[in-house]
Amino acid sequence: MSKRALITGITGQDGSYLAEFLLGKGYEVFGLVRRTSTINFSRIEHIQDQVTLIPGDMLDQTSLQTALAQCQPDEIYNLAAQSFVQTSWGQPVFTGDVTALGVTRLLDAIRHVDPTIRFYQASSSEMFGKVREVPQRETTPFYPRSPYGVAKVYGHWITINYRESYNLHATSGILFNHESPRRGMEFVTRKVTHTAARIKLGMAKELRLGNLDSQRDWGFAGDYVEAMWLMLQQESPDDYVVATGETHRVEELVQVAFDHVGLDWHDYVVQDPRFMRPAEVDLLVGDPSKAGEQLGWEPRVTFGELVRMMVESDLKLLHDSNCD
Ligand code: NAP
Ligand code: F7E
């Protein structure tokens, strides 16, 4: 009998990679999708006939319980969230409802429907915020710097609380930034690679950015979904940091992307206060040694390879859409 997995957030970047990964492992894959007036299945359209989509919303307890009863999963990967940090200042209550309380709704549905289901929570390096130590590891205290980060701290602790209160196999993966050609356009990596490609093709003249000095530990999403799966294959639930252990400035990201298309970024990049944040996180860089030792996980794609892969993909995407 093949294992059954339910992915919340299957239409997002990570959800699409995880669904592919689990299908490759022989899983029967279910995805929770919320109702929207326009269908947004572009990231999963190539596998849509291999997965079963179930309507539901992280804001609606009944729909979560119904989804669990319907698909009876062995494993649940909770990837659904309002995941854009900048938006969380403009919509702090909504962000808390989906990204924080949504985790409780799902854990409580597990408790009532089938407490043997294994649960993965998508926690975030944003929980470290104003960092207490460098690099950050599982034991580093949290100091979130955005409503999103605060919501993720709640989601992290409610996962641990349900693990300890009800003996659930509930695990929290503290993932540092991970990117891909499927990254949303609002995030800085994709904004840079897509705009560099547009400038190269004569479709744009400038790239407006916020803080070029921010530093992040950027990995490839395709590598990180494997770590999620490995966590749920462990005998006992636990918490793990998943990161590359390297940090790069936004300016470096810009440099690699523009170099790849043969342009000097200084001629195109404009700093724009609209993209500055009310509070920034400090030096985010993760220590993935526990994931390495206990899960046997390590990142494969380097920072340079990742940025170039994204630029190449955007050049192709723009070229193909021009030919349509
Ligand atoms: P993403 O591309 O923004 O995807 C978010 C997913 O959540 C989408 O499928 C979205 O559905 C769904 N969603 C949002 N609100 C929902 C609701 N009320 N009910 C049901 N589904 C809802 O995010 P991602 O980059 O794949 O990240 C996946 C998870 O990992 C998120 O929880 C994120 O916070 C966390 N995380 C990400 C990173 C990273 O670097 N990518 C790092 C650490 C943690 P729609 O398509 O309908 O909008
Ligand atoms: O910003 C700076 C910005 O929006 C990265 C989410 O997946 O990872 C992601 O959150 C940095 C920040 O990602 C622009 O100020 C400069 O310092 O790509 P981002 P994020 O905020 O790190 C974490 C781990 C998550 O959990 C989140 O869900 O880049 N930056 N100029 C800019 N950022 C954006 N978006 N746009 C700019 O123009």
mmCIF file with all atom_site columns, N, CA and C in Angstrom, residues 3-46:
data_model
loop_
_atom_site.group_PDB
_atom_site.id
_atom_site.type_symbol
_atom_site.label_atom_id
_atom_site.label_alt_id
_atom_site.label_comp_id
_atom_site.label_asym_id
_atom_site.label_entity_id
_atom_site.label_seq_id
_atom_site.pdbx_PDB_ins_code
_atom_site.Cartn_x
_atom_site.Cartn_y
_atom_site.Cartn_z
_atom_site.occupancy
_atom_site.B_iso_or_equiv
_atom_site.pdbx_formal_charge
_atom_site.auth_seq_id
_atom_site.auth_comp_id
_atom_site.auth_asym_id
_atom_site.auth_atom_id
_atom_site.pdbx_PDB_model_num
ATOM 1   N N  . LYS A 1 3  ? 1.917   5.106  0.684   1.00 0.00 ? 3  LYS A N  1
ATOM 2   C CA . LYS A 1 3  ? 1.602   6.072  1.738   1.00 0.00 ? 3  LYS A CA 1
ATOM 3   C C  . LYS A 1 3  ? 0.794   7.223  1.153   1.00 0.00 ? 3  LYS A C  1
ATOM 4   N N  . ARG A 1 4  ? 0.013   7.864  2.018   1.00 0.00 ? 4  ARG A N  1
ATOM 5   C CA . ARG A 1 4  ? -0.801  9.004  1.590   1.00 0.00 ? 4  ARG A CA 1
ATOM 6   C C  . ARG A 1 4  ? -0.311  10.256 2.304   1.00 0.00 ? 4  ARG A C  1
ATOM 7   N N  . ALA A 1 5  ? -0.138  11.322 1.528   1.00 0.00 ? 5  ALA A N  1
ATOM 8   C CA . ALA A 1 5  ? 0.311   12.590 2.118   1.00 0.00 ? 5  ALA A CA 1
ATOM 9   C C  . ALA A 1 5  ? -0.641  13.703 1.720   1.00 0.00 ? 5  ALA A C  1
ATOM 10  N N  . LEU A 1 6  ? -0.945  14.571 2.684   1.00 0.00 ? 6  LEU A N  1
ATOM 11  C CA . LEU A 1 6  ? -1.732  15.780 2.401   1.00 0.00 ? 6  LEU A CA 1
ATOM 12  C C  . LEU A 1 6  ? -0.804  16.982 2.524   1.00 0.00 ? 6  LEU A C  1
ATOM 13  N N  . ILE A 1 7  ? -0.794  17.813 1.470   1.00 0.00 ? 7  ILE A N  1
ATOM 14  C CA . ILE A 1 7  ? 0.036   19.023 1.479   1.00 0.00 ? 7  ILE A CA 1
ATOM 15  C C  . ILE A 1 7  ? -0.892  20.228 1.522   1.00 0.00 ? 7  ILE A C  1
ATOM 16  N N  . THR A 1 8  ? -0.774  21.061 2.568   1.00 0.00 ? 8  THR A N  1
ATOM 17  C CA . THR A 1 8  ? -1.459  22.351 2.510   1.00 0.00 ? 8  THR A CA 1
ATOM 18  C C  . THR A 1 8  ? -0.477  23.306 1.831   1.00 0.00 ? 8  THR A C  1
ATOM 19  N N  . GLY A 1 9  ? -0.994  24.219 1.011   1.00 0.00 ? 9  GLY A N  1
ATOM 20  C CA . GLY A 1 9  ? -0.075  25.106 0.283   1.00 0.00 ? 9  GLY A CA 1
ATOM 21  C C  . GLY A 1 9  ? 0.522   24.434 -0.942  1.00 0.00 ? 9  GLY A C  1
ATOM 22  N N  . ILE A 1 10 ? -0.194  23.465 -1.515  1.00 0.00 ? 10 ILE A N  1
ATOM 23  C CA . ILE A 1 10 ? 0.358   22.716 -2.670  1.00 0.00 ? 10 ILE A CA 1
ATOM 24  C C  . ILE A 1 10 ? 0.530   23.616 -3.900  1.00 0.00 ? 10 ILE A C  1
ATOM 25  N N  . THR A 1 11 ? -0.246  24.711 -3.978  1.00 0.00 ? 11 THR A N  1
ATOM 26  C CA . THR A 1 11 ? -0.124  25.607 -5.142  1.00 0.00 ? 11 THR A CA 1
ATOM 27  C C  . THR A 1 11 ? 1.063   26.566 -5.010  1.00 0.00 ? 11 THR A C  1
ATOM 28  N N  . GLY A 1 12 ? 1.737   26.554 -3.863  1.00 0.00 ? 12 GLY A N  1
ATOM 29  C CA . GLY A 1 12 ? 2.875   27.457 -3.650  1.00 0.00 ? 12 GLY A CA 1
ATOM 30  C C  . GLY A 1 12 ? 4.178   26.867 -4.176  1.00 0.00 ? 12 GLY A C  1
ATOM 31  N N  . GLN A 1 13 ? 5.244   27.624 -4.006  1.00 0.00 ? 13 GLN A N  1
ATOM 32  C CA . GLN A 1 13 ? 6.564   27.156 -4.489  1.00 0.00 ? 13 GLN A CA 1
ATOM 33  C C  . GLN A 1 13 ? 6.916   25.798 -3.893  1.00 0.00 ? 13 GLN A C  1
ATOM 34  N N  . ASP A 1 14 ? 6.964   25.712 -2.556  1.00 0.00 ? 14 ASP A N  1
ATOM 35  C CA . ASP A 1 14 ? 7.422   24.476 -1.909  1.00 0.00 ? 14 ASP A CA 1
ATOM 36  C C  . ASP A 1 14 ? 6.430   23.336 -2.136  1.00 0.00 ? 14 ASP A C  1
ATOM 37  N N  . GLY A 1 15 ? 5.141   23.671 -2.099  1.00 0.00 ? 15 GLY A N  1
ATOM 38  C CA . GLY A 1 15 ? 4.115   22.642 -2.275  1.00 0.00 ? 15 GLY A CA 1
ATOM 39  C C  . GLY A 1 15 ? 4.293   21.917 -3.595  1.00 0.00 ? 15 GLY A C  1
ATOM 40  N N  . SER A 1 16 ? 4.624   22.670 -4.647  1.00 0.00 ? 16 SER A N  1
ATOM 41  C CA . SER A 1 16 ? 4.753   22.041 -5.962  1.00 0.00 ? 16 SER A CA 1
ATOM 42  C C  . SER A 1 16 ? 5.970   21.112 -6.013  1.00 0.00 ? 16 SER A C  1
ATOM 43  N N  . TYR A 1 17 ? 7.094   21.554 -5.424  1.00 0.00 ? 17 TYR A N  1
ATOM 44  C CA . TYR A 1 17 ? 8.289   20.685 -5.403  1.00 0.00 ? 17 TYR A CA 1
ATOM 45  C C  . TYR A 1 17 ? 8.066   19.462 -4.514  1.00 0.00 ? 17 TYR A C  1
ATOM 46  N N  . LEU A 1 18 ? 7.406   19.680 -3.378  1.00 0.00 ? 18 LEU A N  1
ATOM 47  C CA . LEU A 1 18 ? 7.180   18.556 -2.465  1.00 0.00 ? 18 LEU A CA 1
ATOM 48  C C  . LEU A 1 18 ? 6.242   17.527 -3.105  1.00 0.00 ? 18 LEU A C  1
ATOM 49  N N  . ALA A 1 19 ? 5.214   18.003 -3.797  1.00 0.00 ? 19 ALA A N  1
ATOM 50  C CA . ALA A 1 19 ? 4.283   17.076 -4.450  1.00 0.00 ? 19 ALA A CA 1
ATOM 51  C C  . ALA A 1 19 ? 5.040   16.216 -5.474  1.00 0.00 ? 19 ALA A C  1
ATOM 52  N N  . GLU A 1 20 ? 5.891   16.855 -6.270  1.00 0.00 ? 20 GLU A N  1
ATOM 53  C CA . GLU A 1 20 ? 6.694   16.096 -7.248  1.00 0.00 ? 20 GLU A CA 1
ATOM 54  C C  . GLU A 1 20 ? 7.563   15.060 -6.543  1.00 0.00 ? 20 GLU A C  1
ATOM 55  N N  . PHE A 1 21 ? 8.198   15.508 -5.465  1.00 0.00 ? 21 PHE A N  1
ATOM 56  C CA . PHE A 1 21 ? 9.116   14.630 -4.723  1.00 0.00 ? 21 PHE A CA 1
ATOM 57  C C  . PHE A 1 21 ? 8.371   13.414 -4.170  1.00 0.00 ? 21 PHE A C  1
ATOM 58  N N  . LEU A 1 22 ? 7.213   13.653 -3.559  1.00 0.00 ? 22 LEU A N  1
ATOM 59  C CA . LEU A 1 22 ? 6.463   12.555 -2.944  1.00 0.00 ? 22 LEU A CA 1
ATOM 60  C C  . LEU A 1 22 ? 5.890   11.605 -4.004  1.00 0.00 ? 22 LEU A C  1
ATOM 61  N N  . LEU A 1 23 ? 5.460   12.157 -5.137  1.00 0.00 ? 23 LEU A N  1
ATOM 62  C CA . LEU A 1 23 ? 4.994   11.289 -6.233  1.00 0.00 ? 23 LEU A CA 1
ATOM 63  C C  . LEU A 1 23 ? 6.134   10.375 -6.670  1.00 0.00 ? 23 LEU A C  1
ATOM 64  N N  . GLY A 1 24 ? 7.330   10.940 -6.725  1.00 0.00 ? 24 GLY A N  1
ATOM 65  C CA . GLY A 1 24 ? 8.520   10.155 -7.106  1.00 0.00 ? 24 GLY A CA 1
ATOM 66  C C  . GLY A 1 24 ? 8.809   9.043  -6.120  1.00 0.00 ? 24 GLY A C  1
ATOM 67  N N  . LYS A 1 25 ? 8.383   9.229  -4.878  1.00 0.00 ? 25 LYS A N  1
ATOM 68  C CA . LYS A 1 25 ? 8.582   8.198  -3.837  1.00 0.00 ? 25 LYS A CA 1
ATOM 69  C C  . LYS A 1 25 ? 7.416   7.222  -3.799  1.00 0.00 ? 25 LYS A C  1
ATOM 70  N N  . GLY A 1 26 ? 6.451   7.374  -4.702  1.00 0.00 ? 26 GLY A N  1
ATOM 71  C CA . GLY A 1 26 ? 5.325   6.439  -4.765  1.00 0.00 ? 26 GLY A CA 1
ATOM 72  C C  . GLY A 1 26 ? 4.158   6.790  -3.865  1.00 0.00 ? 26 GLY A C  1
ATOM 73  N N  . TYR A 1 27 ? 4.143   7.999  -3.322  1.00 0.00 ? 27 TYR A N  1
ATOM 74  C CA . TYR A 1 27 ? 3.029   8.416  -2.457  1.00 0.00 ? 27 TYR A CA 1
ATOM 75  C C  . TYR A 1 27 ? 1.762   8.697  -3.261  1.00 0.00 ? 27 TYR A C  1
ATOM 76  N N  . GLU A 1 28 ? 0.633   8.552  -2.596  1.00 0.00 ? 28 GLU A N  1
ATOM 77  C CA . GLU A 1 28 ? -0.612  9.104  -3.103  1.00 0.00 ? 28 GLU A CA 1
ATOM 78  C C  . GLU A 1 28 ? -0.691  10.514 -2.516  1.00 0.00 ? 28 GLU A C  1
ATOM 79  N N  . VAL A 1 29 ? -0.758  11.519 -3.380  1.00 0.00 ? 29 VAL A N  1
ATOM 80  C CA . VAL A 1 29 ? -0.625  12.906 -2.906  1.00 0.00 ? 29 VAL A CA 1
ATOM 81  C C  . VAL A 1 29 ? -1.958  13.651 -3.008  1.00 0.00 ? 29 VAL A C  1
ATOM 82  N N  . PHE A 1 30 ? -2.317  14.299 -1.892  1.00 0.00 ? 30 PHE A N  1
ATOM 83  C CA . PHE A 1 30 ? -3.518  15.140 -1.818  1.00 0.00 ? 30 PHE A CA 1
ATOM 84  C C  . PHE A 1 30 ? -3.069  16.577 -1.538  1.00 0.00 ? 30 PHE A C  1
ATOM 85  N N  . GLY A 1 31 ? -3.787  17.526 -2.085  1.00 0.00 ? 31 GLY A N  1
ATOM 86  C CA . GLY A 1 31 ? -3.436  18.927 -1.834  1.00 0.00 ? 31 GLY A CA 1
ATOM 87  C C  . GLY A 1 31 ? -4.653  19.713 -1.414  1.00 0.00 ? 31 GLY A C  1
ATOM 88  N N  . LEU A 1 32 ? -4.494  20.504 -0.362  1.00 0.00 ? 32 LEU A N  1
ATOM 89  C CA . LEU A 1 32 ? -5.594  21.365 0.082   1.00 0.00 ? 32 LEU A CA 1
ATOM 90  C C  . LEU A 1 32 ? -5.533  22.652 -0.732  1.00 0.00 ? 32 LEU A C  1
ATOM 91  N N  . VAL A 1 33 ? -6.638  23.030 -1.359  1.00 0.00 ? 33 VAL A N  1
ATOM 92  C CA . VAL A 1 33 ? -6.652  24.283 -2.131  1.00 0.00 ? 33 VAL A CA 1
ATOM 93  C C  . VAL A 1 33 ? -7.834  25.140 -1.704  1.00 0.00 ? 33 VAL A C  1
ATOM 94  N N  . ARG A 1 34 ? -7.552  26.452 -1.565  1.00 0.00 ? 34 ARG A N  1
ATOM 95  C CA . ARG A 1 34 ? -8.637  27.342 -1.150  1.00 0.00 ? 34 ARG A CA 1
ATOM 96  C C  . ARG A 1 34 ? -9.368  27.867 -2.386  1.00 0.00 ? 34 ARG A C  1
ATOM 97  N N  . ARG A 1 35 ? -10.579 28.311 -2.150  1.00 0.00 ? 35 ARG A N  1
ATOM 98  C CA . ARG A 1 35 ? -11.382 28.813 -3.268  1.00 0.00 ? 35 ARG A CA 1
ATOM 99  C C  . ARG A 1 35 ? -10.894 30.198 -3.684  1.00 0.00 ? 35 ARG A C  1
ATOM 100 N N  . THR A 1 36 ? -10.630 30.356 -4.980  1.00 0.00 ? 36 THR A N  1
ATOM 101 C CA . THR A 1 36 ? -10.272 31.674 -5.512  1.00 0.00 ? 36 THR A CA 1
ATOM 102 C C  . THR A 1 36 ? -11.118 31.910 -6.765  1.00 0.00 ? 36 THR A C  1
ATOM 103 N N  . SER A 1 37 ? -11.326 33.158 -7.135  1.00 0.00 ? 37 SER A N  1
ATOM 104 C CA . SER A 1 37 ? -12.183 33.431 -8.296  1.00 0.00 ? 37 SER A CA 1
ATOM 105 C C  . SER A 1 37 ? -11.471 33.065 -9.600  1.00 0.00 ? 37 SER A C  1
ATOM 106 N N  . THR A 1 38 ? -10.138 33.056 -9.546  1.00 0.00 ? 38 THR A N  1
ATOM 107 C CA . THR A 1 38 ? -9.360  32.641 -10.718 1.00 0.00 ? 38 THR A CA 1
ATOM 108 C C  . THR A 1 38 ? -8.468  31.478 -10.295 1.00 0.00 ? 38 THR A C  1
ATOM 109 N N  . ILE A 1 39 ? -8.438  30.433 -11.077 1.00 0.00 ? 39 ILE A N  1
ATOM 110 C CA . ILE A 1 39 ? -7.620  29.256 -10.751 1.00 0.00 ? 39 ILE A CA 1
ATOM 111 C C  . ILE A 1 39 ? -6.132  29.625 -10.816 1.00 0.00 ? 39 ILE A C  1
ATOM 112 N N  . ASN A 1 40 ? -5.374  29.219 -9.799  1.00 0.00 ? 40 ASN A N  1
ATOM 113 C CA . ASN A 1 40 ? -3.938  29.532 -9.803  1.00 0.00 ? 40 ASN A CA 1
ATOM 114 C C  . ASN A 1 40 ? -3.099  28.271 -9.609  1.00 0.00 ? 40 ASN A C  1
ATOM 115 N N  . PHE A 1 41 ? -3.293  27.325 -10.516 1.00 0.00 ? 41 PHE A N  1
ATOM 116 C CA . PHE A 1 41 ? -2.608  26.040 -10.404 1.00 0.00 ? 41 PHE A CA 1
ATOM 117 C C  . PHE A 1 41 ? -1.361  25.975 -11.299 1.00 0.00 ? 41 PHE A C  1
ATOM 118 N N  . SER A 1 42 ? -0.812  27.129 -11.687 1.00 0.00 ? 42 SER A N  1
ATOM 119 C CA . SER A 1 42 ? 0.262   27.079 -12.683 1.00 0.00 ? 42 SER A CA 1
ATOM 120 C C  . SER A 1 42 ? 1.471   26.260 -12.220 1.00 0.00 ? 42 SER A C  1
ATOM 121 N N  . ARG A 1 43 ? 1.776   26.278 -10.917 1.00 0.00 ? 43 ARG A N  1
ATOM 122 C CA . ARG A 1 43 ? 2.963   25.544 -10.463 1.00 0.00 ? 43 ARG A CA 1
ATOM 123 C C  . ARG A 1 43 ? 2.750   24.027 -10.426 1.00 0.00 ? 43 ARG A C  1
ATOM 124 N N  . ILE A 1 44 ? 1.483   23.602 -10.454 1.00 0.00 ? 44 ILE A N  1
ATOM 125 C CA . ILE A 1 44 ? 1.239   22.140 -10.371 1.00 0.00 ? 44 ILE A CA 1
ATOM 126 C C  . ILE A 1 44 ? 0.511   21.600 -11.600 1.00 0.00 ? 44 ILE A C  1
ATOM 127 N N  . GLU A 1 45 ? 0.387   22.438 -12.637 1.00 0.00 ? 45 GLU A N  1
ATOM 128 C CA . GLU A 1 45 ? -0.428  21.952 -13.763 1.00 0.00 ? 45 GLU A CA 1
ATOM 129 C C  . GLU A 1 45 ? 0.200   20.726 -14.445 1.00 0.00 ? 45 GLU A C  1
ATOM 130 N N  . HIS A 1 46 ? 1.553   20.613 -14.373 1.00 0.00 ? 46 HIS A N  1
ATOM 131 C CA . HIS A 1 46 ? 2.223   19.465 -15.004 1.00 0.00 ? 46 HIS A CA 1
ATOM 132 C C  . HIS A 1 46 ? 1.993   18.163 -14.227 1.00 0.00 ? 46 HIS A C  1
#
